[in-house]
Structures are given as C-alpha cells and as structure tokens.
Amino acid sequence: MSLQKFILKRILASVPVLFGVSVVTFALMHITPGDIVDQLVAANPNVPSHEAARLRREFGLDQPVWVQYLDWMQGVLTGDFGEVYSSSRDVSAVVLARLPETIALGLFGWVFAILIAIPGGIYAAVNKDQLGDTVSRFVALSGISIPNFWLGLMLMAVFAVQLDWFPTLDPQTSLLSPSMLWWLILPGVTIGTAAAANMMRIMRTSMAEELNKEYVTAARAKGLPERTVILKHVLRNSLISVTTVAAFLTASIVAGSVVVETVFGWPGLGRELIDAVHLREINLILAITLFTGFFIVLANLLADIVYALLDPRIRDEY
Amino acid sequence: MALLEVNDLTVSFYTQEGVVTAVDNLSYTIERGEKFGVVGESGAGKSVTALSLLRLIESPGEIESGEILLDGDNLLEMTTEEIRQIRGNRIGMIFQDAQTALNPVYTVGEQISEAIRHHLEYDSEDARERSIELLDQVGIPDAENRYSDYPHEFSGGMQQRAVIAMALSCDPDVLIADEPTTALDVTTEAKILSLLEELTDEFDTAIQLITHDLGVVAELCDRVMVMYAGQAVEKAPVEELYYDPKHPYTVGLMSSIPRVGDDSDRLRTIPGAMPDLIDTPPGCSFHPRCPYAEEACTRTEPGMITTGDGANGSQQSARCLEYTNDLQHGLGFDVTIDDDLSERVRGEQHE
C-alpha cells in the first residue's frame, strides 16, 4: 500500500470518530439543564415568556433532540456550522478568527516541549544514574505534577508582575509581528511544560534502553566518535517510541489550551469554548469540539507518517 | 614481535553482589595472520576478553591491570581518541548475533560505508564503491542493489556476511569473531566459516575466534586457548589439543561432544557448573569438577606450565599441578583415536 493510500484510508477512518464526538457532545449539551434562551432571559429578566418561546422556535430548540441533531448534521454536511445565537455571527467565522491564536500558542508549546525534552532526555540517558540524570528526573516529575493553571499564575506573578519582563494583557499586536513572541512566551511555556516533562521521561527511558542494544557496541567497535554513535545511531531508534507519546501529548496540549487561554486571557479557541459553554452556544461548542477531534486525529496521522520516516520496517507495511 | 600480545589482563565487574573477576591474569599472543581459537563454557570470560581488546568494557566493568600490545603499543594506555583510531580500523569485530549488531534503521550499505569514510577518509562515492565491493566479496549477490537494503530485508546468513564485510571494511590486522556462527543453521555456518577462512587468508588478517564449539575450532584454527573461570587452562596448537590434551577440563570438553554411533543413553557432561566468579574456590578453580582432583588441588593454585614443544615450534602449556609433579596419582585419562580420525577421549576415574 502506498503512503497516499494509507493517508486517505486514515482520513476516511476518522469520519466515524468525528461522528461519535458530535453525538456525545450533542447529547451532553442536552442532558445539562438550560439552553441559550434561558441564558439570554437570565441576563435580561424583562423578556416576556412568549418572546422566549418565539426565540426557541426561531433557533429550532423546540424540536425533538433527534430532529435538532439531524438539522445540524444536514448543515454541517453542506459546510454550514450554524450561527452563534447571541451575536448572529457565523460559527465558522468565529472559529476561523480564533484559530490562528490557538495554533500559534499550541505550536509554541510544542516547539518548547521538543526543544527541552529531546536534548534533556538524551543528556539524562547518557548520564544515567548520575547527578545530572537525577536532577533532570526531579525536574521532569515536577513538570508533570504541577497543574498548568497554577504554573501559569506563578509564571505571571514572577516574570510579568514582579520582574516586569513580559506583558500580561491580551496581545496588542498582530499575530505575525515579531513582538508577538513576548506575549507568547509565558502561556506557551505553561502549555508546553507538562508535555516537555512527559516527553523527556519517555526519551530518557527509550534512549537508555536503546543504549543497551548490541548495535551500539557494534557502532563503537567501528571506531565512530561517541557523538555519532548517540546522535546518529541511538537517537533515531529512540525517537520511534517518543513519536507515539508525542501524538498523545497533542491531545493534552489541546486540552491545556482551554485552561491556559483562560488564565492568560489569550483570545483563542479554548477561551471561546469556555464562553460558549457558559452561554450554551451549542453550535459553537459542537464546531470547536469537532475541530479539536479532527486535529487530534490529524496529529495521530502525522505520528504514523513520522514512524514510517524513522523506521524502514514500518515503511514496508504501508 | 607478536602482532597482538596480551599480558596479565584482569577485568572485573563491580556488581551489587560483589566483585566478579571475569578475566583473571590472562596472557596470550597472536601472530600476524594467525587463526587463534578461544574456547570455553559460557561465562568463562571469552567475550569479555574480546571486548577488552577494543576497550569496550562498560560500567560496572573495569580493566584492572595488564597490558594489551598491538605491534608493541599498549592499547590500555591510549587516549580515547587513539583507541578510536584502532577500533574498526586495525581491530575489527564480528558479533555473535548479526541481527542485533546491525542498526535496524540504517541501510546495510551505510553501516559499512560509515566506518570507511571515518577511518580511511574516503568521500561518500568512493566509500560506497568499496562497500559494494566488500558485499560482493562476502558473497552477497547483486551487491550493488543490496547496498541500499535495510537489515530486515536480509536473511540471517546474509546479515552475518554483512557484519563480516563491516568488520573487514578497513582491512584490519586482527579480526575478533565472537561466536560468529552460533545464531546460524549448520549449512550456513559451514559457508560462513569457509568465507572467514578464505578472507582472512586473502588479507593476511589474524583472527581471534571465540566459540564453544570445538568442531569450529578444528576446522579453522591454528592454535587454541581453552578458558575456564576467567583463566587460560590450556594453550596448544590445534592438533596437539585434539590428539594430546593436557588439562582435565579440555578432556572434559572433548568427551562432551556427542558422537554418531555412541551407544550410551545419556549425553556426557562435565558434572557441576562453573564456579561463582565472585567467590572462586581456593587452589585450582577447576578442582570441584575435576575427576582427578587431589587434596593438593584444593590448596595450591597451579601456574601455566609449558608441557612440550608442538609442531612448528609452537608451545603447548596447561594449568594443572600434574605438570609440577604435585599430583600423587596423576591424570588417568587416555586418548583413543578412531579410524575415521575423529578423536575419542575417555576419562577413567581412579578412586
């Protein structure tokens, strides 16, 4: 099977997954009491009850759940994700406006995690059971244990408030301007820390395991410098198991964005999702969860492609 | 001057249970172009000796003392950079299990070429050409295309051939082969052995062949060292070892070889197991298993005694009190040689 065919197959396989995600989200939103109209009425108690009933009819919320779901599905299949009730804006427009912010944050967190985890893991594995390894394991364990909202608040308190090195408010420049980096650092580090720590532990374990294999002795017996042995022979083999974890960690970065964006006032999808849940903006919630689900499927697909690039034995199976 | 001279080599492993002396005061020499066999049970220190030659003993192991002279230069006194110039370049190594010795994520060709580029400073095109030539020499058909295959695309025998090509890539003076055919089936084993013999003759490469298979030794080697518990117990030219073994352990090894037509119900073995190397028995380390052991053997540690000159001036020596005349009853074995020239050694208890 060629790689193209494999990718196509995986994308098709993601359809039932996304369908499941939409059903579960839809059901959960209907189990929780209250809807968008209740929220609007709560904000403005003067709305008469017949007006509320009229709104429900207009939004289609008076229909049975399955009819509502089918209506929604019909829209999605034609590329229409519905509208945000409270502002009458298109859901797709809102998502597209917020998306770049979240992608920038997630990407920064990712790059940060990899830059810390890979060299850190290599260092720890090469110096296994020595002081440097012990210190790095302690740091990694702390990174996994510290909740990201607390880490975010602490980073803000120390580096933004006390030392005044970084800005704290919503970013005031366009996403592509270089000074954006200053706004990205604190939330990016917060979102990437747990992933970095997890990945570093896996990197260390898998590298330490690879170092015991005979091909390493064989490479040394060839007279290759230790640097080549580690960075050429051992690293590539160790990265295979790191890739698996990296795909999982994508999900944790996406989930983390909800909390971190709220803590840092970052105008991304995560914060939008929180607001949408508060207002029971069901169309927006569904669109964001679906998008997140799709993104995680995509990350797993990418991991599979990276596998194939790293390991010729896997390549042959496609 | 011998090509390789190992003097009083001692290697210890500092484990949690105690200090394991894996190689204990070992001395031997290998001449240029010579085929030298090292035999013994598992755990006798054969592989540790081999890795010591490349200074590849890893923590918690340590080379304690002794010297390893290659053309008179002591490898144990070299800097890391200097020893790297020796590894793969002047001393090549063939590993027991080719499948694990090859890195699964790089092509076989690349793994041969990298040593050539590193040591001989060839550019990638020349290194590639030389690698293809080597693959061809070790009998890989269609070497040009096979160069870019990955190890898992090779059969076991081909993988071992590739590992041999890798070891020979920089035309080394010494080739260390650590049980190179153990992982292979018998027909492939025979082919690999004759390939090794052919290539080492062609390049005039000395070979240190580590094995527990006396048949392999008989086929390939000029001279043999028998190891037991980290020590050499007998060194002899191959003919002498088979027709006139001097050490009871060698005799035990020989009589353990199952023979066609043997009418006994059970396989012969040497009773007992090799001693714990943390706590070796006093006196001769083989005495608990030796059928001829006397009281003296439990007290006095025998030295390596020259027992006679073999053919072409090569000496035979053994580590047994018999040869310092400290045994009262002597060694009661005799060797019978069958008509088909396969040898038969029969032990005879003298109690």
PDB file of N, CA and C in Angstrom, chain A residues 175-246:
ATOM      1  N   LEU A 175      -0.754  38.849  15.011  1.00  0.00           N
ATOM      2  CA  LEU A 175      -0.164  37.553  15.314  1.00  0.00           C
ATOM      3  C   LEU A 175       1.184  37.341  14.635  1.00  0.00           C
ATOM      4  N   LEU A 176       1.384  37.957  13.471  1.00  0.00           N
ATOM      5  CA  LEU A 176       2.591  37.675  12.708  1.00  0.00           C
ATOM      6  C   LEU A 176       3.750  38.606  13.039  1.00  0.00           C
ATOM      7  N   SER A 177       3.498  39.643  13.840  1.00  0.00           N
ATOM      8  CA  SER A 177       4.601  40.559  14.133  1.00  0.00           C
ATOM      9  C   SER A 177       5.553  39.918  15.132  1.00  0.00           C
ATOM     10  N   PRO A 178       6.874  40.191  14.999  1.00  0.00           N
ATOM     11  CA  PRO A 178       7.869  39.526  15.847  1.00  0.00           C
ATOM     12  C   PRO A 178       7.654  39.784  17.338  1.00  0.00           C
ATOM     13  N   SER A 179       7.128  40.961  17.689  1.00  0.00           N
ATOM     14  CA  SER A 179       6.987  41.256  19.108  1.00  0.00           C
ATOM     15  C   SER A 179       5.922  40.378  19.768  1.00  0.00           C
ATOM     16  N   MET A 180       5.163  39.678  18.940  1.00  0.00           N
ATOM     17  CA  MET A 180       4.169  38.730  19.447  1.00  0.00           C
ATOM     18  C   MET A 180       4.817  37.671  20.328  1.00  0.00           C
ATOM     19  N   LEU A 181       6.087  37.389  20.023  1.00  0.00           N
ATOM     20  CA  LEU A 181       6.812  36.378  20.775  1.00  0.00           C
ATOM     21  C   LEU A 181       6.783  36.668  22.267  1.00  0.00           C
ATOM     22  N   TRP A 182       6.866  37.953  22.613  1.00  0.00           N
ATOM     23  CA  TRP A 182       6.861  38.318  24.037  1.00  0.00           C
ATOM     24  C   TRP A 182       5.566  37.913  24.725  1.00  0.00           C
ATOM     25  N   TRP A 183       4.462  38.047  23.971  1.00  0.00           N
ATOM     26  CA  TRP A 183       3.180  37.650  24.564  1.00  0.00           C
ATOM     27  C   TRP A 183       3.049  36.128  24.626  1.00  0.00           C
ATOM     28  N   LEU A 184       3.734  35.481  23.674  1.00  0.00           N
ATOM     29  CA  LEU A 184       3.588  34.021  23.579  1.00  0.00           C
ATOM     30  C   LEU A 184       4.367  33.259  24.639  1.00  0.00           C
ATOM     31  N   ILE A 185       5.486  33.838  25.099  1.00  0.00           N
ATOM     32  CA  ILE A 185       6.404  33.046  25.918  1.00  0.00           C
ATOM     33  C   ILE A 185       5.746  32.460  27.171  1.00  0.00           C
ATOM     34  N   LEU A 186       5.137  33.285  27.998  1.00  0.00           N
ATOM     35  CA  LEU A 186       4.592  32.752  29.251  1.00  0.00           C
ATOM     36  C   LEU A 186       3.491  31.709  29.035  1.00  0.00           C
ATOM     37  N   PRO A 187       2.436  32.027  28.253  1.00  0.00           N
ATOM     38  CA  PRO A 187       1.421  30.984  28.047  1.00  0.00           C
ATOM     39  C   PRO A 187       1.979  29.774  27.304  1.00  0.00           C
ATOM     40  N   GLY A 188       2.907  29.991  26.377  1.00  0.00           N
ATOM     41  CA  GLY A 188       3.498  28.895  25.618  1.00  0.00           C
ATOM     42  C   GLY A 188       4.273  27.951  26.522  1.00  0.00           C
ATOM     43  N   VAL A 189       5.063  28.524  27.421  1.00  0.00           N
ATOM     44  CA  VAL A 189       5.823  27.701  28.361  1.00  0.00           C
ATOM     45  C   VAL A 189       4.857  26.943  29.268  1.00  0.00           C
ATOM     46  N   THR A 190       3.814  27.622  29.712  1.00  0.00           N
ATOM     47  CA  THR A 190       2.846  26.968  30.595  1.00  0.00           C
ATOM     48  C   THR A 190       2.206  25.767  29.907  1.00  0.00           C
ATOM     49  N   ILE A 191       1.825  25.959  28.672  1.00  0.00           N
ATOM     50  CA  ILE A 191       1.125  24.880  27.972  1.00  0.00           C
ATOM     51  C   ILE A 191       2.082  23.745  27.600  1.00  0.00           C
ATOM     52  N   GLY A 192       3.363  24.086  27.398  1.00  0.00           N
ATOM     53  CA  GLY A 192       4.318  23.067  26.944  1.00  0.00           C
ATOM     54  C   GLY A 192       5.007  22.306  28.049  1.00  0.00           C
ATOM     55  N   THR A 193       4.928  22.806  29.288  1.00  0.00           N
ATOM     56  CA  THR A 193       5.724  22.206  30.362  1.00  0.00           C
ATOM     57  C   THR A 193       5.394  20.739  30.619  1.00  0.00           C
ATOM     58  N   ALA A 194       4.113  20.444  30.783  1.00  0.00           N
ATOM     59  CA  ALA A 194       3.746  19.058  31.086  1.00  0.00           C
ATOM     60  C   ALA A 194       4.145  18.139  29.935  1.00  0.00           C
ATOM     61  N   ALA A 195       3.919  18.606  28.711  1.00  0.00           N
ATOM     62  CA  ALA A 195       4.292  17.793  27.556  1.00  0.00           C
ATOM     63  C   ALA A 195       5.802  17.586  27.512  1.00  0.00           C
ATOM     64  N   ALA A 196       6.551  18.659  27.806  1.00  0.00           N
ATOM     65  CA  ALA A 196       8.016  18.547  27.809  1.00  0.00           C
ATOM     66  C   ALA A 196       8.462  17.512  28.826  1.00  0.00           C
ATOM     67  N   ALA A 197       7.878  17.574  30.027  1.00  0.00           N
ATOM     68  CA  ALA A 197       8.290  16.663  31.091  1.00  0.00           C
ATOM     69  C   ALA A 197       7.967  15.220  30.728  1.00  0.00           C
ATOM     70  N   ASN A 198       6.749  15.002  30.225  1.00  0.00           N
ATOM     71  CA  ASN A 198       6.363  13.649  29.829  1.00  0.00           C
ATOM     72  C   ASN A 198       7.264  13.102  28.743  1.00  0.00           C
ATOM     73  N   MET A 199       7.501  13.940  27.745  1.00  0.00           N
ATOM     74  CA  MET A 199       8.291  13.503  26.601  1.00  0.00           C
ATOM     75  C   MET A 199       9.730  13.229  27.014  1.00  0.00           C
ATOM     76  N   MET A 200      10.226  14.030  27.930  1.00  0.00           N
ATOM     77  CA  MET A 200      11.613  13.864  28.374  1.00  0.00           C
ATOM     78  C   MET A 200      11.789  12.524  29.087  1.00  0.00           C
ATOM     79  N   ARG A 201      10.781  12.163  29.890  1.00  0.00           N
ATOM     80  CA  ARG A 201      10.867  10.877  30.580  1.00  0.00           C
ATOM     81  C   ARG A 201      10.868   9.723  29.593  1.00  0.00           C
ATOM     82  N   ILE A 202      10.011   9.806  28.590  1.00  0.00           N
ATOM     83  CA  ILE A 202       9.968   8.739  27.598  1.00  0.00           C
ATOM     84  C   ILE A 202      11.272   8.698  26.817  1.00  0.00           C
ATOM     85  N   MET A 203      11.768   9.889  26.465  1.00  0.00           N
ATOM     86  CA  MET A 203      13.025   9.976  25.720  1.00  0.00           C
ATOM     87  C   MET A 203      14.148   9.311  26.504  1.00  0.00           C
ATOM     88  N   ARG A 204      14.226   9.603  27.785  1.00  0.00           N
ATOM     89  CA  ARG A 204      15.289   9.043  28.619  1.00  0.00           C
ATOM     90  C   ARG A 204      15.175   7.518  28.667  1.00  0.00           C
ATOM     91  N   THR A 205      13.954   7.030  28.950  1.00  0.00           N
ATOM     92  CA  THR A 205      13.775   5.585  29.070  1.00  0.00           C
ATOM     93  C   THR A 205      14.096   4.884  27.764  1.00  0.00           C
ATOM     94  N   SER A 206      13.577   5.433  26.667  1.00  0.00           N
ATOM     95  CA  SER A 206      13.760   4.708  25.416  1.00  0.00           C
ATOM     96  C   SER A 206      15.213   4.784  24.965  1.00  0.00           C
ATOM     97  N   MET A 207      15.861   5.908  25.235  1.00  0.00           N
ATOM     98  CA  MET A 207      17.265   6.015  24.847  1.00  0.00           C
ATOM     99  C   MET A 207      18.142   5.099  25.701  1.00  0.00           C
ATOM    100  N   ALA A 208      17.847   5.048  27.004  1.00  0.00           N
ATOM    101  CA  ALA A 208      18.626   4.183  27.886  1.00  0.00           C
ATOM    102  C   ALA A 208      18.483   2.728  27.446  1.00  0.00           C
ATOM    103  N   GLU A 209      17.274   2.386  27.003  1.00  0.00           N
ATOM    104  CA  GLU A 209      17.036   1.029  26.542  1.00  0.00           C
ATOM    105  C   GLU A 209      17.826   0.762  25.260  1.00  0.00           C
ATOM    106  N   GLU A 210      17.765   1.710  24.330  1.00  0.00           N
ATOM    107  CA  GLU A 210      18.489   1.536  23.079  1.00  0.00           C
ATOM    108  C   GLU A 210      19.995   1.439  23.309  1.00  0.00           C
ATOM    109  N   LEU A 211      20.488   2.193  24.294  1.00  0.00           N
ATOM    110  CA  LEU A 211      21.934   2.207  24.554  1.00  0.00           C
ATOM    111  C   LEU A 211      22.455   0.829  24.945  1.00  0.00           C
ATOM    112  N   ASN A 212      21.570  -0.034  25.454  1.00  0.00           N
ATOM    113  CA  ASN A 212      21.998  -1.374  25.850  1.00  0.00           C
ATOM    114  C   ASN A 212      22.027  -2.345  24.691  1.00  0.00           C
ATOM    115  N   LYS A 213      21.566  -1.906  23.522  1.00  0.00           N
ATOM    116  CA  LYS A 213      21.488  -2.854  22.418  1.00  0.00           C
ATOM    117  C   LYS A 213      22.853  -3.064  21.775  1.00  0.00           C
ATOM    118  N   GLU A 214      22.950  -4.211  21.102  1.00  0.00           N
ATOM    119  CA  GLU A 214      24.259  -4.585  20.592  1.00  0.00           C
ATOM    120  C   GLU A 214      24.717  -3.711  19.430  1.00  0.00           C
ATOM    121  N   TYR A 215      23.759  -3.148  18.678  1.00  0.00           N
ATOM    122  CA  TYR A 215      24.197  -2.337  17.546  1.00  0.00           C
ATOM    123  C   TYR A 215      24.982  -1.105  18.014  1.00  0.00           C
ATOM    124  N   VAL A 216      24.755  -0.713  19.275  1.00  0.00           N
ATOM    125  CA  VAL A 216      25.505   0.417  19.821  1.00  0.00           C
ATOM    126  C   VAL A 216      26.962   0.007  20.048  1.00  0.00           C
ATOM    127  N   THR A 217      27.161  -1.172  20.652  1.00  0.00           N
ATOM    128  CA  THR A 217      28.515  -1.698  20.814  1.00  0.00           C
ATOM    129  C   THR A 217      29.166  -1.869  19.452  1.00  0.00           C
ATOM    130  N   ALA A 218      28.363  -2.351  18.493  1.00  0.00           N
ATOM    131  CA  ALA A 218      28.899  -2.553  17.147  1.00  0.00           C
ATOM    132  C   ALA A 218      29.346  -1.226  16.536  1.00  0.00           C
ATOM    133  N   ALA A 219      28.532  -0.181  16.748  1.00  0.00           N
ATOM    134  CA  ALA A 219      28.892   1.131  16.198  1.00  0.00           C
ATOM    135  C   ALA A 219      30.164   1.656  16.869  1.00  0.00           C
ATOM    136  N   ARG A 220      30.279   1.435  18.180  1.00  0.00           N
ATOM    137  CA  ARG A 220      31.504   1.864  18.874  1.00  0.00           C
ATOM    138  C   ARG A 220      32.693   1.047  18.400  1.00  0.00           C
ATOM    139  N   ALA A 221      32.463  -0.245  18.151  1.00  0.00           N
ATOM    140  CA  ALA A 221      33.556  -1.109  17.712  1.00  0.00           C
ATOM    141  C   ALA A 221      34.060  -0.702  16.330  1.00  0.00           C
ATOM    142  N   LYS A 222      33.235   0.038  15.598  1.00  0.00           N
ATOM    143  CA  LYS A 222      33.677   0.548  14.298  1.00  0.00           C
ATOM    144  C   LYS A 222      34.608   1.735  14.461  1.00  0.00           C
ATOM    145  N   GLY A 223      34.694   2.256  15.682  1.00  0.00           N
ATOM    146  CA  GLY A 223      35.571   3.401  15.912  1.00  0.00           C
ATOM    147  C   GLY A 223      34.900   4.731  15.708  1.00  0.00           C
ATOM    148  N   LEU A 224      33.563   4.737  15.618  1.00  0.00           N
ATOM    149  CA  LEU A 224      32.870   6.005  15.435  1.00  0.00           C
ATOM    150  C   LEU A 224      32.952   6.826  16.720  1.00  0.00           C
ATOM    151  N   PRO A 225      33.025   8.162  16.588  1.00  0.00           N
ATOM    152  CA  PRO A 225      33.028   9.009  17.784  1.00  0.00           C
ATOM    153  C   PRO A 225      31.714   8.841  18.554  1.00  0.00           C
ATOM    154  N   GLU A 226      31.775   8.973  19.862  1.00  0.00           N
ATOM    155  CA  GLU A 226      30.601   8.759  20.708  1.00  0.00           C
ATOM    156  C   GLU A 226      29.423   9.629  20.255  1.00  0.00           C
ATOM    157  N   ARG A 227      29.752  10.853  19.810  1.00  0.00           N
ATOM    158  CA  ARG A 227      28.734  11.783  19.339  1.00  0.00           C
ATOM    159  C   ARG A 227      27.923  11.199  18.176  1.00  0.00           C
ATOM    160  N   THR A 228      28.636  10.602  17.241  1.00  0.00           N
ATOM    161  CA  THR A 228      27.967   9.977  16.099  1.00  0.00           C
ATOM    162  C   THR A 228      27.143   8.780  16.559  1.00  0.00           C
ATOM    163  N   VAL A 229      27.720   7.995  17.481  1.00  0.00           N
ATOM    164  CA  VAL A 229      27.009   6.816  17.970  1.00  0.00           C
ATOM    165  C   VAL A 229      25.672   7.242  18.581  1.00  0.00           C
ATOM    166  N   ILE A 230      25.711   8.287  19.409  1.00  0.00           N
ATOM    167  CA  ILE A 230      24.487   8.719  20.094  1.00  0.00           C
ATOM    168  C   ILE A 230      23.529   9.411  19.122  1.00  0.00           C
ATOM    169  N   LEU A 231      24.041  10.432  18.431  1.00  0.00           N
ATOM    170  CA  LEU A 231      23.132  11.271  17.649  1.00  0.00           C
ATOM    171  C   LEU A 231      22.706  10.648  16.328  1.00  0.00           C
ATOM    172  N   LYS A 232      23.489   9.715  15.824  1.00  0.00           N
ATOM    173  CA  LYS A 232      23.078   9.082  14.577  1.00  0.00           C
ATOM    174  C   LYS A 232      22.378   7.743  14.853  1.00  0.00           C
ATOM    175  N   HIS A 233      23.079   6.858  15.570  1.00  0.00           N
ATOM    176  CA  HIS A 233      22.546   5.501  15.698  1.00  0.00           C
ATOM    177  C   HIS A 233      21.468   5.371  16.760  1.00  0.00           C
ATOM    178  N   VAL A 234      21.715   5.916  17.943  1.00  0.00           N
ATOM    179  CA  VAL A 234      20.779   5.684  19.042  1.00  0.00           C
ATOM    180  C   VAL A 234      19.567   6.600  18.938  1.00  0.00           C
ATOM    181  N   LEU A 235      19.804   7.879  18.614  1.00  0.00           N
ATOM    182  CA  LEU A 235      18.716   8.859  18.629  1.00  0.00           C
ATOM    183  C   LEU A 235      17.546   8.437  17.743  1.00  0.00           C
ATOM    184  N   ARG A 236      17.855   8.055  16.526  1.00  0.00           N
ATOM    185  CA  ARG A 236      16.776   7.757  15.587  1.00  0.00           C
ATOM    186  C   ARG A 236      15.917   6.594  16.080  1.00  0.00           C
ATOM    187  N   ASN A 237      16.566   5.596  16.672  1.00  0.00           N
ATOM    188  CA  ASN A 237      15.796   4.483  17.209  1.00  0.00           C
ATOM    189  C   ASN A 237      14.962   4.895  18.412  1.00  0.00           C
ATOM    190  N   SER A 238      15.524   5.793  19.254  1.00  0.00           N
ATOM    191  CA  SER A 238      14.785   6.205  20.452  1.00  0.00           C
ATOM    192  C   SER A 238      13.573   7.043  20.084  1.00  0.00           C
ATOM    193  N   LEU A 239      13.678   7.812  19.001  1.00  0.00           N
ATOM    194  CA  LEU A 239      12.590   8.712  18.635  1.00  0.00           C
ATOM    195  C   LEU A 239      11.315   7.961  18.247  1.00  0.00           C
ATOM    196  N   ILE A 240      11.467   6.677  17.901  1.00  0.00           N
ATOM    197  CA  ILE A 240      10.301   5.921  17.477  1.00  0.00           C
ATOM    198  C   ILE A 240       9.265   5.853  18.604  1.00  0.00           C
ATOM    199  N   SER A 241       9.717   5.550  19.831  1.00  0.00           N
ATOM    200  CA  SER A 241       8.717   5.476  20.901  1.00  0.00           C
ATOM    201  C   SER A 241       8.300   6.864  21.377  1.00  0.00           C
ATOM    202  N   VAL A 242       9.185   7.853  21.210  1.00  0.00           N
ATOM    203  CA  VAL A 242       8.809   9.217  21.586  1.00  0.00           C
ATOM    204  C   VAL A 242       7.663   9.713  20.698  1.00  0.00           C
ATOM    205  N   THR A 243       7.691   9.306  19.428  1.00  0.00           N
ATOM    206  CA  THR A 243       6.648   9.733  18.499  1.00  0.00           C
ATOM    207  C   THR A 243       5.257   9.306  18.969  1.00  0.00           C
ATOM    208  N   THR A 244       5.169   8.076  19.483  1.00  0.00           N
ATOM    209  CA  THR A 244       3.887   7.584  19.994  1.00  0.00           C
ATOM    210  C   THR A 244       3.350   8.525  21.065  1.00  0.00           C
ATOM    211  N   VAL A 245       4.223   8.851  22.005  1.00  0.00           N
ATOM    212  CA  VAL A 245       3.814   9.700  23.121  1.00  0.00           C
ATOM    213  C   VAL A 245       3.492  11.102  22.616  1.00  0.00           C
ATOM    214  N   ALA A 246       4.266  11.566  21.661  1.00  0.00           N
ATOM    215  CA  ALA A 246       4.059  12.918  21.142  1.00  0.00           C
ATOM    216  C   ALA A 246       2.640  13.065  20.599  1.00  0.00           C
TER     217      ALA A 246
END
